[in-house]
Amino acid sequence: MRDRAVAGGRCKEAAITKRCSGFYKIFCFIDIDWQFKTMPQNHTGFALVNKLNDELEINAFLYLPDKVGGGSAGSVVASRLSEEPCVTVLLLEAGAKKPPLLNDVPGLGRFFWGTDIDWQFKTVPQKNTGFALVNKQVPWPSGKGLGGSSLLNAMLYVRGNRKDYDNWAALGAKGWSYKDVFPYFLKLEDNRDFGYSLNGYHASGGPITAEKPGYHPEIKNRILEAAEQLGYRVVDSNAARQTGFHDLQGNLRNGQRCNTAKAYLVPVENRTNLDIIGGAHVKKVVFEGSRAVGVQFDYKNSEYLVKARREVIMSAGTTNTAQLLMLSGIGPKKHLQKFNVKCQYIFNLSALKVK
């Protein structure tokens, strides 16, 4: 254990063993203990001052109940933020820290839909589809756990068409043209198929592994040969052309699923400035005026408040991010009032128009 101060006290970190299953009483309330407490309790804590813990203060706070990847995006953000030793990051994940071992088997990903590593969302009843489903509601898989929806997806390594990126840039998304994002595709990639690494569109040494599936059916070559005889091209869809037949690659590592937590968090899990808490369900962002200063979250049947010195980053996925914002009072005023949620007046979005 060690304590380090940097440049005028702006950076302070206390190194403790991350693999401990719980806090030891001998270390409670001294400088190697985070010293945070629950919210005021109704049925316990009668001997405690205000029945409320000290608030945990950190430099950067990252909320990740997961995505559709937020986990997919949140794992990356937590890893990159904690590269700076003087930035303390707390990562809260609503799902478990580790998925079942069988989740690593590529062919079993679909069988984890509807389990405890899936948020188990469903669409509203549909008019033109879902006729064989209960209430015509279509399942909407969304990963719940470190790695997010990269725990549930089909692992296809597909960057997308360059014209989509260029169109985003043309519409005002500065920095999102294909030319701008291409270096980051190379940075994240660890391509293990020699044939792909020679065409100038791939790289090695990054955190995300790309390789061909180990299974190679005999009919595969016949299909590709037939396609070429009919005038079609066999292409690398992540290179210059997307139109043609593709000998696909997946986000696989040695034949196993390479989710974003495995790629970005596992290698850095022992950083002393990164704390990861699984099973922590964030319920609300806490504001002081117009500034987000912390969050409230549930953990093991207790409610906690944690404050951030610098910022609160939400990476909760397309569904949970929107819900969390509304639970925090940010959203259409009429909708919030319908559910008795106090609207943050400065963030009332009712007047905004989407073009």
Tab-separated table of C-alpha atoms in Angstrom:
chain	number	residue	atom	x	y	z
A	1	MET	CA	0.000	0.000	0.000
A	2	ARG	CA	1.235	3.470	-0.785
A	3	ASP	CA	0.086	7.054	-0.910
A	4	ARG	CA	1.293	9.507	-3.540
A	5	ALA	CA	0.800	13.248	-3.957
A	6	VAL	CA	1.571	15.029	-7.205
A	7	ALA	CA	2.094	18.734	-7.996
A	8	GLY	CA	0.377	20.762	-5.322
A	9	GLY	CA	-1.913	18.004	-4.148
A	10	ARG	CA	-3.976	17.934	-7.348
A	11	CYS	CA	-3.374	14.236	-7.769
A	12	LYS	CA	-3.644	11.794	-4.906
A	13	GLU	CA	-4.085	8.061	-5.106
A	14	ALA	CA	-4.105	5.308	-2.540
A	15	ALA	CA	-3.128	1.885	-3.800
A	16	ILE	CA	-5.020	-1.032	-2.321
A	17	THR	CA	-5.416	-4.577	-3.456
A	18	LYS	CA	-8.289	-4.742	-5.958
A	19	ARG	CA	-9.007	-8.431	-5.566
A	20	CYS	CA	-10.268	-8.220	-1.985
A	21	SER	CA	-13.799	-9.515	-1.548
A	22	GLY	CA	-14.681	-6.811	0.997
A	23	PHE	CA	-13.363	-4.094	3.303
A	24	TYR	CA	-11.457	-5.251	6.369
A	25	LYS	CA	-12.552	-3.574	9.594
A	26	ILE	CA	-8.996	-2.820	10.616
A	27	PHE	CA	-8.687	-0.475	7.641
A	28	CYS	CA	-12.084	1.234	7.944
A	29	PHE	CA	-12.115	5.036	8.163
A	30	ILE	CA	-8.397	5.538	7.660
A	31	ASP	CA	-6.745	6.967	4.573
A	32	ILE	CA	-6.790	3.696	2.604
A	33	ASP	CA	-10.569	3.423	2.957
A	34	TRP	CA	-12.871	5.254	0.530
A	35	GLN	CA	-15.048	6.085	3.575
A	36	PHE	CA	-18.396	6.266	1.839
A	37	LYS	CA	-21.743	5.486	3.424
A	38	THR	CA	-25.295	4.768	2.463
A	39	MET	CA	-28.083	7.294	2.109
A	40	PRO	CA	-30.083	7.895	5.344
A	41	GLN	CA	-31.782	4.629	6.324
A	42	ASN	CA	-35.295	4.118	7.643
A	43	HIS	CA	-34.811	0.823	9.482
A	44	THR	CA	-31.157	0.773	10.487
A	45	GLY	CA	-28.198	2.998	11.320
A	46	PHE	CA	-29.830	4.531	14.394
A	47	ALA	CA	-26.486	4.880	16.160
A	48	LEU	CA	-24.814	6.640	13.228
A	49	VAL	CA	-24.558	10.379	12.699
A	50	ASN	CA	-27.469	11.400	10.435
A	51	LYS	CA	-27.544	7.765	9.293
A	52	LEU	CA	-25.559	8.985	6.256
A	53	ASN	CA	-22.091	8.149	5.000
A	54	ASP	CA	-19.459	10.595	3.967
A	55	GLU	CA	-19.671	11.103	0.250
A	56	LEU	CA	-17.042	9.411	-1.876
A	57	GLU	CA	-15.145	12.068	-3.801
A	58	ILE	CA	-13.303	11.161	-6.965
A	59	ASN	CA	-11.856	13.005	-9.949
A	60	ALA	CA	-13.911	11.388	-12.679
A	61	PHE	CA	-16.975	9.244	-12.440
A	62	LEU	CA	-18.136	6.805	-15.084
A	63	TYR	CA	-21.558	5.229	-15.085
A	64	LEU	CA	-21.953	2.063	-17.183
A	65	PRO	CA	-25.009	-0.159	-16.879
A	66	ASP	CA	-24.260	-1.240	-20.210
A	67	LYS	CA	-24.606	-0.901	-23.545
A	68	VAL	CA	-25.722	-1.915	-26.285
A	69	GLY	CA	-22.712	-1.621	-25.531
A	70	GLY	CA	-21.970	0.603	-23.005
A	71	GLY	CA	-20.562	-1.464	-21.853
A	72	SER	CA	-19.007	-1.501	-25.248
A	73	ALA	CA	-18.260	2.230	-25.103
A	74	GLY	CA	-17.934	2.589	-21.338
A	75	SER	CA	-15.160	0.017	-21.068
A	76	VAL	CA	-13.109	2.047	-23.528
A	77	VAL	CA	-13.756	5.345	-21.736
A	78	ALA	CA	-12.828	3.950	-18.310
A	79	SER	CA	-9.631	2.447	-19.656
A	80	ARG	CA	-8.555	5.594	-21.493
A	81	LEU	CA	-9.413	7.982	-18.639
A	82	SER	CA	-7.435	5.957	-16.122
A	83	GLU	CA	-4.326	6.112	-18.297
A	84	GLU	CA	-3.659	9.406	-16.499
A	85	PRO	CA	-2.353	8.517	-13.007
A	86	CYS	CA	-3.771	11.699	-11.447
A	87	VAL	CA	-7.325	10.952	-12.625
A	88	THR	CA	-9.272	8.694	-10.271
A	89	VAL	CA	-12.069	6.782	-11.999
A	90	LEU	CA	-14.969	4.932	-10.431
A	91	LEU	CA	-16.804	2.652	-12.850
A	92	LEU	CA	-20.286	1.568	-11.759
A	93	GLU	CA	-21.854	-1.358	-13.611
A	94	ALA	CA	-25.399	-2.540	-13.012
A	95	GLY	CA	-24.619	-6.077	-14.181
A	96	ALA	CA	-22.106	-8.583	-12.925
A	97	LYS	CA	-18.372	-7.930	-13.245
A	98	LYS	CA	-17.795	-11.283	-14.935
A	99	PRO	CA	-20.091	-13.050	-17.409
A	100	PRO	CA	-20.522	-16.843	-17.322
A	101	LEU	CA	-17.568	-18.754	-18.778
A	102	LEU	CA	-19.804	-20.228	-21.497
A	103	ASN	CA	-20.330	-16.709	-22.827
A	104	ASP	CA	-16.852	-16.985	-24.335
A	105	VAL	CA	-18.085	-19.719	-26.697
A	106	PRO	CA	-18.970	-17.838	-29.929
A	107	GLY	CA	-21.824	-20.116	-30.943
A	108	LEU	CA	-23.654	-19.686	-27.629
A	109	GLY	CA	-24.112	-15.905	-27.662
A	110	ARG	CA	-27.735	-16.108	-28.787
A	111	PHE	CA	-28.600	-18.341	-25.824
A	112	PHE	CA	-27.761	-15.549	-23.375
A	113	TRP	CA	-30.609	-13.377	-24.620
A	114	GLY	CA	-33.206	-13.136	-21.878
A	115	THR	CA	-30.737	-14.059	-19.113
A	116	ASP	CA	-29.338	-11.963	-16.283
A	117	ILE	CA	-26.668	-10.485	-18.602
A	118	ASP	CA	-29.416	-9.050	-20.811
A	119	TRP	CA	-31.609	-6.092	-19.825
A	120	GLN	CA	-34.474	-8.064	-21.430
A	121	PHE	CA	-36.042	-5.072	-23.144
A	122	LYS	CA	-38.970	-5.495	-25.510
A	123	THR	CA	-40.462	-3.123	-28.038
A	124	VAL	CA	-43.955	-1.726	-27.721
A	125	PRO	CA	-46.587	-3.882	-29.475
A	126	GLN	CA	-45.926	-3.783	-33.222
A	127	LYS	CA	-48.416	-3.272	-36.033
A	128	ASN	CA	-46.664	-5.002	-38.922
A	129	THR	CA	-44.425	-7.617	-37.325
A	130	GLY	CA	-44.117	-9.875	-34.299
A	131	PHE	CA	-47.289	-11.813	-35.117
A	132	ALA	CA	-45.980	-14.982	-33.437
A	133	LEU	CA	-44.834	-13.136	-30.300
A	134	VAL	CA	-46.713	-12.418	-27.088
A	135	ASN	CA	-48.439	-9.037	-27.481
A	136	LYS	CA	-46.468	-8.651	-30.738
A	137	GLN	CA	-43.540	-7.334	-28.670
A	138	VAL	CA	-40.125	-7.977	-30.219
A	139	PRO	CA	-37.140	-8.755	-27.910
A	140	TRP	CA	-34.504	-6.011	-27.911
A	141	PRO	CA	-31.309	-7.582	-26.520
A	142	SER	CA	-29.088	-5.189	-24.593
A	143	GLY	CA	-26.061	-6.410	-22.688
A	144	LYS	CA	-26.002	-6.027	-18.905
A	145	GLY	CA	-22.496	-6.463	-17.585
A	146	LEU	CA	-18.962	-5.304	-18.215
A	147	GLY	CA	-18.631	-5.414	-21.986
A	148	GLY	CA	-22.263	-4.505	-22.615
A	149	SER	CA	-23.820	-5.809	-25.774
A	150	SER	CA	-20.465	-7.192	-26.873
A	151	LEU	CA	-21.518	-10.011	-24.523
A	152	LEU	CA	-24.520	-10.778	-26.730
A	153	ASN	CA	-23.695	-9.756	-30.278
A	154	ALA	CA	-22.646	-11.936	-33.200
A	155	MET	CA	-19.026	-10.665	-32.990
A	156	LEU	CA	-18.855	-9.711	-36.690
A	157	TYR	CA	-15.979	-7.314	-37.287
A	158	VAL	CA	-17.654	-4.693	-39.479
A	159	ARG	CA	-16.601	-1.051	-39.625
A	160	GLY	CA	-19.358	0.161	-41.928
A	161	ASN	CA	-19.342	2.043	-45.206
A	162	ARG	CA	-17.061	5.038	-45.554
A	163	LYS	CA	-19.842	7.074	-47.185
A	164	ASP	CA	-21.866	6.967	-43.970
A	165	TYR	CA	-19.006	8.591	-42.065
A	166	ASP	CA	-18.474	11.189	-44.782
A	167	ASN	CA	-22.203	11.995	-44.769
A	168	TRP	CA	-22.123	12.534	-40.995
A	169	ALA	CA	-19.219	14.961	-41.429
A	170	ALA	CA	-21.068	16.762	-44.233
A	171	LEU	CA	-24.065	17.183	-41.912
A	172	GLY	CA	-21.908	18.890	-39.302
A	173	ALA	CA	-20.362	16.040	-37.280
A	174	LYS	CA	-16.856	17.459	-37.353
A	175	GLY	CA	-14.183	14.819	-36.926
A	176	TRP	CA	-16.406	11.940	-38.057
A	177	SER	CA	-15.395	11.624	-41.719
A	178	TYR	CA	-13.899	8.295	-42.725
A	179	LYS	CA	-10.508	9.962	-43.053
A	180	ASP	CA	-10.796	11.206	-39.472
A	181	VAL	CA	-11.912	7.931	-37.879
A	182	PHE	CA	-9.720	5.549	-39.894
A	183	PRO	CA	-6.622	6.033	-37.674
A	184	TYR	CA	-8.711	4.987	-34.661
A	185	PHE	CA	-9.850	1.811	-36.413
A	186	LEU	CA	-6.180	0.968	-36.857
A	187	LYS	CA	-5.360	1.881	-33.258
A	188	LEU	CA	-7.960	-0.439	-31.734
A	189	GLU	CA	-7.242	-3.431	-33.973
A	190	ASP	CA	-5.121	-6.499	-33.410
A	191	ASN	CA	-5.615	-8.393	-36.654
A	192	ARG	CA	-4.250	-11.921	-36.523
A	193	ASP	CA	-4.889	-12.988	-40.107
A	194	PHE	CA	-1.770	-12.371	-42.166
A	195	GLY	CA	-3.642	-11.984	-45.455
A	196	TYR	CA	-5.613	-9.014	-44.158
A	197	SER	CA	-2.664	-7.202	-42.631
A	198	LEU	CA	-1.010	-6.627	-46.014
A	199	ASN	CA	-3.662	-4.501	-47.739
A	200	GLY	CA	-3.038	-1.284	-45.787
A	201	TYR	CA	-6.420	-1.244	-44.028
A	202	HIS	CA	-5.521	-3.222	-40.908
A	203	ALA	CA	-3.126	-3.152	-37.978
A	204	SER	CA	-1.888	-5.286	-35.113
A	205	GLY	CA	-1.150	-4.691	-31.452
A	206	GLY	CA	-4.428	-2.990	-30.490
A	207	PRO	CA	-6.823	-4.144	-27.762
A	208	ILE	CA	-9.581	-5.567	-30.008
A	209	THR	CA	-8.658	-8.856	-31.646
A	210	ALA	CA	-9.950	-9.680	-35.130
A	211	GLU	CA	-9.567	-13.098	-36.690
A	212	LYS	CA	-11.407	-15.587	-38.872
A	213	PRO	CA	-13.595	-18.186	-37.175
A	214	GLY	CA	-11.786	-21.475	-36.694
A	215	TYR	CA	-14.563	-23.457	-38.386
A	216	HIS	CA	-14.024	-23.737	-42.161
A	217	PRO	CA	-16.753	-25.782	-43.896
A	218	GLU	CA	-15.859	-27.491	-47.162
A	219	ILE	CA	-18.658	-25.741	-49.035
A	220	LYS	CA	-17.249	-22.299	-48.217
A	221	ASN	CA	-14.576	-22.308	-50.924
A	222	ARG	CA	-17.083	-23.657	-53.474
A	223	ILE	CA	-19.437	-20.747	-52.775
A	224	LEU	CA	-16.671	-18.167	-53.158
A	225	GLU	CA	-15.478	-19.805	-56.383
A	226	ALA	CA	-19.003	-19.786	-57.779
A	227	ALA	CA	-19.388	-16.110	-56.897
A	228	GLU	CA	-16.207	-15.218	-58.759
A	229	GLN	CA	-17.316	-17.230	-61.793
A	230	LEU	CA	-20.518	-15.163	-61.855
A	231	GLY	CA	-18.505	-11.946	-61.872
A	232	TYR	CA	-18.702	-11.037	-58.201
A	233	ARG	CA	-15.695	-10.021	-56.169
A	234	VAL	CA	-14.526	-11.592	-52.939
A	235	VAL	CA	-13.660	-8.540	-50.850
A	236	ASP	CA	-12.467	-7.409	-47.464
A	237	SER	CA	-15.487	-5.344	-46.452
A	238	ASN	CA	-13.371	-3.358	-43.996
A	239	ALA	CA	-11.081	-2.181	-46.781
A	240	ALA	CA	-11.673	-0.226	-50.006
A	241	ARG	CA	-14.898	-1.897	-51.157
A	242	GLN	CA	-18.006	-3.187	-49.419
A	243	THR	CA	-19.864	-4.637	-52.401
A	244	GLY	CA	-19.115	-8.310	-52.934
A	245	PHE	CA	-18.731	-11.570	-51.051
A	246	HIS	CA	-16.842	-11.304	-47.781
A	247	ASP	CA	-14.687	-13.911	-46.066
A	248	LEU	CA	-15.648	-12.560	-42.660
A	249	GLN	CA	-13.649	-11.898	-39.535
A	250	GLY	CA	-14.974	-11.707	-35.998
A	251	ASN	CA	-14.058	-10.078	-32.705
A	252	LEU	CA	-12.487	-13.336	-31.601
A	253	ARG	CA	-9.369	-14.147	-29.633
A	254	ASN	CA	-8.036	-17.669	-29.927
A	255	GLY	CA	-11.493	-18.834	-30.950
A	256	GLN	CA	-13.256	-17.154	-28.012
A	257	ARG	CA	-15.426	-14.030	-27.786
A	258	CYS	CA	-13.358	-10.867	-27.423
A	259	ASN	CA	-15.748	-8.455	-25.686
A	260	THR	CA	-14.746	-4.880	-24.906
A	261	ALA	CA	-14.275	-5.544	-21.187
A	262	LYS	CA	-11.816	-8.328	-21.998
A	263	ALA	CA	-10.048	-6.007	-24.423
A	264	TYR	CA	-9.958	-2.769	-22.408
A	265	LEU	CA	-10.636	-3.452	-18.718
A	266	VAL	CA	-9.011	-6.787	-17.913
A	267	PRO	CA	-5.507	-5.555	-18.870
A	268	VAL	CA	-5.864	-2.514	-16.564
A	269	GLU	CA	-7.937	-3.932	-13.697
A	270	ASN	CA	-5.075	-3.523	-11.231
A	271	ARG	CA	-4.570	0.174	-11.839
A	272	THR	CA	-4.642	1.938	-8.482
A	273	ASN	CA	-6.680	4.843	-9.877
A	274	LEU	CA	-9.473	2.687	-11.336
A	275	ASP	CA	-12.179	1.120	-9.179
A	276	ILE	CA	-14.822	-1.113	-10.759
A	277	ILE	CA	-18.004	-2.022	-8.899
A	278	GLY	CA	-20.355	-4.594	-10.388
A	279	GLY	CA	-23.983	-4.865	-9.335
A	280	ALA	CA	-24.204	-1.084	-8.782
A	281	HIS	CA	-27.407	0.241	-10.357
A	282	VAL	CA	-27.348	4.007	-10.819
A	283	LYS	CA	-30.778	5.533	-10.213
A	284	LYS	CA	-30.203	9.250	-10.544
A	285	VAL	CA	-27.673	11.931	-11.478
A	286	VAL	CA	-27.273	14.518	-8.702
A	287	PHE	CA	-27.132	18.194	-9.668
A	288	GLU	CA	-26.044	21.380	-8.002
A	289	GLY	CA	-27.669	24.032	-10.171
A	290	SER	CA	-26.900	23.065	-13.755
A	291	ARG	CA	-23.792	21.014	-12.902
A	292	ALA	CA	-23.804	17.255	-12.435
A	293	VAL	CA	-21.858	16.541	-9.259
A	294	GLY	CA	-22.527	12.875	-8.560
A	295	VAL	CA	-24.952	9.973	-8.689
A	296	GLN	CA	-27.152	7.888	-6.437
A	297	PHE	CA	-26.906	4.133	-6.898
A	298	ASP	CA	-28.161	0.907	-5.348
A	299	TYR	CA	-25.639	-1.703	-4.264
A	300	LYS	CA	-26.466	-4.837	-2.288
A	301	ASN	CA	-29.851	-3.525	-1.156
A	302	SER	CA	-28.508	-0.198	0.072
A	303	GLU	CA	-28.554	3.219	-1.569
A	304	TYR	CA	-25.349	5.223	-1.909
A	305	LEU	CA	-24.386	8.718	-2.958
A	306	VAL	CA	-21.070	9.287	-4.690
A	307	LYS	CA	-19.736	12.678	-5.716
A	308	ALA	CA	-17.302	13.548	-8.486
A	309	ARG	CA	-14.716	16.301	-8.359
A	310	ARG	CA	-14.590	16.769	-12.119
A	311	GLU	CA	-17.323	15.104	-14.131
A	312	VAL	CA	-20.031	12.480	-14.405
A	313	ILE	CA	-19.935	10.456	-17.627
A	314	MET	CA	-22.945	8.409	-18.657
A	315	SER	CA	-22.334	5.517	-20.988
A	316	ALA	CA	-25.493	3.570	-20.373
A	317	GLY	CA	-26.541	2.698	-23.896
A	318	THR	CA	-29.273	4.049	-26.128
A	319	THR	CA	-32.124	3.023	-23.821
A	320	ASN	CA	-30.747	3.368	-20.308
A	321	THR	CA	-28.998	6.686	-20.926
A	322	ALA	CA	-32.262	8.304	-22.002
A	323	GLN	CA	-34.114	6.757	-19.064
A	324	LEU	CA	-31.481	7.850	-16.554
A	325	LEU	CA	-31.573	11.412	-17.871
A	326	MET	CA	-35.345	11.516	-17.423
A	327	LEU	CA	-35.157	9.976	-13.938
A	328	SER	CA	-32.715	12.786	-13.151
A	329	GLY	CA	-35.162	15.434	-14.346
A	330	ILE	CA	-33.757	16.012	-17.813
A	331	GLY	CA	-36.298	15.570	-20.568
A	332	PRO	CA	-39.669	16.702	-21.909
A	333	LYS	CA	-41.412	18.558	-19.104
A	334	LYS	CA	-44.866	17.072	-19.706
A	335	HIS	CA	-43.507	13.535	-19.768
A	336	LEU	CA	-41.600	14.040	-16.521
A	337	GLN	CA	-44.611	15.575	-14.787
A	338	LYS	CA	-46.704	12.572	-15.830
A	339	PHE	CA	-44.441	10.369	-13.685
A	340	ASN	CA	-43.973	12.936	-10.889
A	341	VAL	CA	-40.307	13.509	-11.699
A	342	LYS	CA	-39.010	16.944	-10.740
A	343	CYS	CA	-37.857	18.702	-13.878
A	344	GLN	CA	-34.494	20.457	-13.845
A	345	TYR	CA	-35.809	23.739	-15.197
A	346	ILE	CA	-32.658	24.646	-17.032
A	347	PHE	CA	-32.735	21.330	-18.891
A	348	ASN	CA	-36.360	21.371	-20.025
A	349	LEU	CA	-36.143	19.979	-23.554
A	350	SER	CA	-39.726	20.681	-24.584
A	351	ALA	CA	-38.773	23.798	-26.532
A	352	LEU	CA	-36.071	22.078	-28.571
A	353	LYS	CA	-36.836	21.195	-32.161
A	354	VAL	CA	-35.183	18.326	-33.978
A	355	LYS	CA	-34.397	19.076	-37.611
